[in-house]
mmCIF file of C-alpha atoms in Angstrom:
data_model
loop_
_atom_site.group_PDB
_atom_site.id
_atom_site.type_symbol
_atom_site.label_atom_id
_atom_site.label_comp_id
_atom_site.label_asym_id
_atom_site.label_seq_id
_atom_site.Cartn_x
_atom_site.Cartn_y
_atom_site.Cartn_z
ATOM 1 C CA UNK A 1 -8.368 -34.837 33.875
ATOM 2 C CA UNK A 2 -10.079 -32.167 32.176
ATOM 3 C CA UNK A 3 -8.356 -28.420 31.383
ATOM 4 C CA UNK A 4 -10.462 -25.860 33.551
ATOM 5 C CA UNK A 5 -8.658 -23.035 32.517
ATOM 6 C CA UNK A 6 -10.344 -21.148 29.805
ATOM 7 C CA UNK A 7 -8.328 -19.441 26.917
ATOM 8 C CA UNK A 8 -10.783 -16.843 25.953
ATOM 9 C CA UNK A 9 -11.296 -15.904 29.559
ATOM 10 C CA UNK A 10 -7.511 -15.494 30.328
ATOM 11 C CA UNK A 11 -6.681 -13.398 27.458
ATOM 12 C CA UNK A 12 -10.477 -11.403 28.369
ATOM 13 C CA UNK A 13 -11.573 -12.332 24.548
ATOM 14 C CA UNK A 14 -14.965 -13.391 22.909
ATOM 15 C CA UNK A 15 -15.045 -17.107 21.496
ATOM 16 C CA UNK A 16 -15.744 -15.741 18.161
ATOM 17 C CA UNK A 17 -12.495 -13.754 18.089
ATOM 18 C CA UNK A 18 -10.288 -12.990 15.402
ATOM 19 C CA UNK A 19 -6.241 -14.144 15.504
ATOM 20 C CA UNK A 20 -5.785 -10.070 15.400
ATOM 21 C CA UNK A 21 -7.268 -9.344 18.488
ATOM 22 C CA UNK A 22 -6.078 -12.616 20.322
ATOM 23 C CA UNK A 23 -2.793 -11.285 19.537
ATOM 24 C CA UNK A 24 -3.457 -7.827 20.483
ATOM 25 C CA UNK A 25 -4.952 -8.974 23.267
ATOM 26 C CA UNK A 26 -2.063 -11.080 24.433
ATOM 27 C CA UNK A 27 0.213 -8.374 24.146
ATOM 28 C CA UNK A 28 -1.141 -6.046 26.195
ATOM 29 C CA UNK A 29 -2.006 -8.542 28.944
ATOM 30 C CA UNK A 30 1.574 -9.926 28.991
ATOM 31 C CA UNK A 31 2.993 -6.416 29.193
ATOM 32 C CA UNK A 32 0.974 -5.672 32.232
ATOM 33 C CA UNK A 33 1.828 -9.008 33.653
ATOM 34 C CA UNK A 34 5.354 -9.622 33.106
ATOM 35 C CA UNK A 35 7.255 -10.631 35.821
ATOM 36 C CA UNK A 36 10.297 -8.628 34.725
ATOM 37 C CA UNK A 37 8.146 -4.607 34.455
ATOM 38 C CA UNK A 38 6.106 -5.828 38.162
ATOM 39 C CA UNK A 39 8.590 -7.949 39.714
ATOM 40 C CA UNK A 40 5.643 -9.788 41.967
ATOM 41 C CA UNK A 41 5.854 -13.910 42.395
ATOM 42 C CA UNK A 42 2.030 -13.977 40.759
ATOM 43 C CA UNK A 43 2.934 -12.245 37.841
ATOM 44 C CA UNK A 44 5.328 -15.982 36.441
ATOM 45 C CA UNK A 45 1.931 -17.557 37.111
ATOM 46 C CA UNK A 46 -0.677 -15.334 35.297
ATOM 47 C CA UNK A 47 2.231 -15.026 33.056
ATOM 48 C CA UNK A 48 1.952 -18.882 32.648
ATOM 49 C CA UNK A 49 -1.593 -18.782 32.014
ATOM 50 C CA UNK A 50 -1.194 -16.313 29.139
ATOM 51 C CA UNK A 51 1.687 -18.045 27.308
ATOM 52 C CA UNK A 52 -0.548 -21.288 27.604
ATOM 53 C CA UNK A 53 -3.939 -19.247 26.441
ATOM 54 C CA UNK A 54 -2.160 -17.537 23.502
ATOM 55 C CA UNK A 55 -0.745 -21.189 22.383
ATOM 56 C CA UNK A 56 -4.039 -22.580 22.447
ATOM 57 C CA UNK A 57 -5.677 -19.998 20.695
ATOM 58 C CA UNK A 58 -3.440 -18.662 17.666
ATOM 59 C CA UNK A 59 -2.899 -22.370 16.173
ATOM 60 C CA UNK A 60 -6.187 -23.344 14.290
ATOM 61 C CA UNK A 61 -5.679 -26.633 14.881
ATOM 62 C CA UNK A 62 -5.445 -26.150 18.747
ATOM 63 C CA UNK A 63 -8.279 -23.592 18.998
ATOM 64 C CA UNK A 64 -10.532 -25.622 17.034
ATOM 65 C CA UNK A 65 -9.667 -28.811 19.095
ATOM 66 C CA UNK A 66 -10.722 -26.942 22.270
ATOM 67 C CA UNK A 67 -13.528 -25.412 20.839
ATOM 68 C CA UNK A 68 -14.723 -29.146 20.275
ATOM 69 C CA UNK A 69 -14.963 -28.447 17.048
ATOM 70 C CA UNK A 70 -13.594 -30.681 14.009
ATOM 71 C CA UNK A 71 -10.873 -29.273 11.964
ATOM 72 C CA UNK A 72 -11.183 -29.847 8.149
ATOM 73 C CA UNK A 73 -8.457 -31.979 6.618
ATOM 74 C CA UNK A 74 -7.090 -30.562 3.527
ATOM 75 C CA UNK A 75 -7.811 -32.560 0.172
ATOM 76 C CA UNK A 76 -5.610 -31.913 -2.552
ATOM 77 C CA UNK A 77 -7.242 -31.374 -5.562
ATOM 78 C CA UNK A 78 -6.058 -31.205 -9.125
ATOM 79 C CA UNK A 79 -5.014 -27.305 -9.320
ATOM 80 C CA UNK A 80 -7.702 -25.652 -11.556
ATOM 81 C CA UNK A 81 -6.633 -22.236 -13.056
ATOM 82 C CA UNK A 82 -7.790 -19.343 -11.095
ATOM 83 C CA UNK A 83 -6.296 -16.263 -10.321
ATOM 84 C CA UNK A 84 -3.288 -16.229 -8.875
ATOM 85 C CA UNK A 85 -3.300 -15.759 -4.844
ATOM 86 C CA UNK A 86 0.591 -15.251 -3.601
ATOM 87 C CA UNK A 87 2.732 -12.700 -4.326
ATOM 88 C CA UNK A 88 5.181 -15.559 -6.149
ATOM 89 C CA UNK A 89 2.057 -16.536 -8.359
ATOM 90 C CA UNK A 90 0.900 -13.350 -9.397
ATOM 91 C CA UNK A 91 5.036 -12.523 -10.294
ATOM 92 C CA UNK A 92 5.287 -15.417 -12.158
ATOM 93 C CA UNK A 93 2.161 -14.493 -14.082
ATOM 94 C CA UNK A 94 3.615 -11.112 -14.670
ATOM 95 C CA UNK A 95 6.811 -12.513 -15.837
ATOM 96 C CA UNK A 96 5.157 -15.061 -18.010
ATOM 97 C CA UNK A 97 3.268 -11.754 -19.605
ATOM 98 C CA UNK A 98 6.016 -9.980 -19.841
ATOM 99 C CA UNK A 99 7.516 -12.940 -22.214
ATOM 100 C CA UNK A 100 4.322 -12.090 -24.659
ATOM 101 C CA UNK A 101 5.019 -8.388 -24.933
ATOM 102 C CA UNK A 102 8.016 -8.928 -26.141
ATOM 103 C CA UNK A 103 11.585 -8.937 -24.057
ATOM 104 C CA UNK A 104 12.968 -6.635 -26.790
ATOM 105 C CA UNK A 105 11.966 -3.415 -24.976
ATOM 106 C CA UNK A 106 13.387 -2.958 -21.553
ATOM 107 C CA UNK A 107 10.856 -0.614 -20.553
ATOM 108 C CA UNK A 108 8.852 -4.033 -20.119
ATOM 109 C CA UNK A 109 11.061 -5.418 -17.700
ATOM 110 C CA UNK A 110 9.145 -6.676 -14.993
ATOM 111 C CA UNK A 111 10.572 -6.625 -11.407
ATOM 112 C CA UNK A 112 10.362 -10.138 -9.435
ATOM 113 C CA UNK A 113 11.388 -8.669 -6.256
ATOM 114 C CA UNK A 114 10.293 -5.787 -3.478
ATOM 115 C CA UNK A 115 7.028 -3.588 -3.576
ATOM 116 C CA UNK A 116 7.082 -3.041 -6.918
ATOM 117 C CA UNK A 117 6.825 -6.874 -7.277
ATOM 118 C CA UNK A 118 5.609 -7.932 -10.467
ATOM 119 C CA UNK A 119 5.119 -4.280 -11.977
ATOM 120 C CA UNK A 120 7.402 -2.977 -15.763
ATOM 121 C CA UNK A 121 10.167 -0.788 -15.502
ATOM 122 C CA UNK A 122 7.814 1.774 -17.192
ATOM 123 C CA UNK A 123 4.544 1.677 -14.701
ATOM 124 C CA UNK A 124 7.593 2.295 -11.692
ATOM 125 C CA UNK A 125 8.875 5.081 -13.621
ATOM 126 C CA UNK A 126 5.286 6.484 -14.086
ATOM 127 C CA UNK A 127 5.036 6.181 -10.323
ATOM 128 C CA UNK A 128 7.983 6.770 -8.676
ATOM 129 C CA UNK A 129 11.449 7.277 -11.078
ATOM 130 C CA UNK A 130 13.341 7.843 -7.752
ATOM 131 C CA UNK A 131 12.707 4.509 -7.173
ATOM 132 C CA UNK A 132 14.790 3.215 -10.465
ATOM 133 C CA UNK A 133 17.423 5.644 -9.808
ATOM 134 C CA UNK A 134 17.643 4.266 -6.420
ATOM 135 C CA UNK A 135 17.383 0.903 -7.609
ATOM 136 C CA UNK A 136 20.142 1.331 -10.235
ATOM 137 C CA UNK A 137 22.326 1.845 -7.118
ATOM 138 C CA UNK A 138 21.879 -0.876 -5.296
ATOM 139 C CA UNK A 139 23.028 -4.146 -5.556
ATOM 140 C CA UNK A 140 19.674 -5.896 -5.635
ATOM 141 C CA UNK A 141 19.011 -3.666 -8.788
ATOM 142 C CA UNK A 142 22.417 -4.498 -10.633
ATOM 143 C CA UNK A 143 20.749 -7.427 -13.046
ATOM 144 C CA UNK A 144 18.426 -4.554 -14.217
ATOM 145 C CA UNK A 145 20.958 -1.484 -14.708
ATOM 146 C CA UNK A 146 21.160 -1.754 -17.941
ATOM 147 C CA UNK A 147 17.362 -1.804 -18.818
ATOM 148 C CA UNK A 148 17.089 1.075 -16.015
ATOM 149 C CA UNK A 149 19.057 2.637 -17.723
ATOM 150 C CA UNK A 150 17.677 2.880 -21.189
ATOM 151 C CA UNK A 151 14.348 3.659 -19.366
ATOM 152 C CA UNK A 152 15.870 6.793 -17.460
ATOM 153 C CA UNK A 153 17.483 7.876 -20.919
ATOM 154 C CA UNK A 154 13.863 7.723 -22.822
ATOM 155 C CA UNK A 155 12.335 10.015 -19.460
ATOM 156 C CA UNK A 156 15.065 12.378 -20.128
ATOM 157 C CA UNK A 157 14.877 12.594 -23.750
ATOM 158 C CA UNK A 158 11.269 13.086 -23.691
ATOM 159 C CA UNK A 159 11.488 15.852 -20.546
ATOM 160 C CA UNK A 160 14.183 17.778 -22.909
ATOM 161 C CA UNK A 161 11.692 17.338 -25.776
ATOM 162 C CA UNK A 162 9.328 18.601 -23.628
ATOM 163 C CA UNK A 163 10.755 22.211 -23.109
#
């Protein structure tokens, strides 16, 4: 037998909806519905109904099978170079550059981890040098200290310069 419940009606979205606003949308609906904040015997049921839209609806594969829709199978092609798309690409790149420059300087250390992913010692001291003192610190920084260090040292030198 046929489903005759209807995802995008249940969650109160359009069929052309983004995953953000299914989500948001699910949210809010299952926070007004929850049987635990109203306590009423037709809130497990709507409740049901959301957990069952939302399901449908945030995996591709799902939404695109009730949409009646076919879902693209994935070829694998030979990897071309292009630009590099995730984080762990575009670190790897960096690190691969920062080979080039020359390892000799460790102002030209490149970071691997954290939101400075991928960006020298130097740019991070540009930006923020409480970062490096904070990094120095902690343990996640220890395999760097040393090249932190030397970088700190050349800020200070050229600050007492400076004056």
């Amino acid at each position: 037998m046929p489903e005759t419940r209807d995802p995008y009606q249940i969650l109160q979205v359009h069929t052309k909806a983004v995953p953000e606003v299914i989500e948001a949308a699910y949210r809010a609906l299952a926070l007004l519905h929850h049987p635990d904040r109203n306590g009423e015997a037709a809130a497990d049921e709507t409740m049901s109904d959301l957990n069952w839209a939302y399901a449908v609806l945030r995996e591709p594969d799902l939404r695109a099978s009730y949409d009646g829709r076919q879902v693209p199978i994935p070829v694998s092609e030979p990897a071309a170079e292009s630009a590099p798309t995730t984080l762990s690409e575009r670190v790897h790149q960096a690190a691969e550059a920062h080979l080039e420059r020359g390892a000799s300087d460790a102002a030209n250390t490149v970071l691997d981890f954290g939101r400075y992913a991928g960006m020298s010692l130097r740019q991070i001291a540009r930006i923020e040098p409480n970062y490096l003192e904070w990094l120095r610190r902690h343990s996640s920084g220890l395999r760097y200290r040393h090249q932190i260090d030397e970088v700190l040292g050349r800020m200070a030198g050229a600050r007492a310069s400076a004056e």
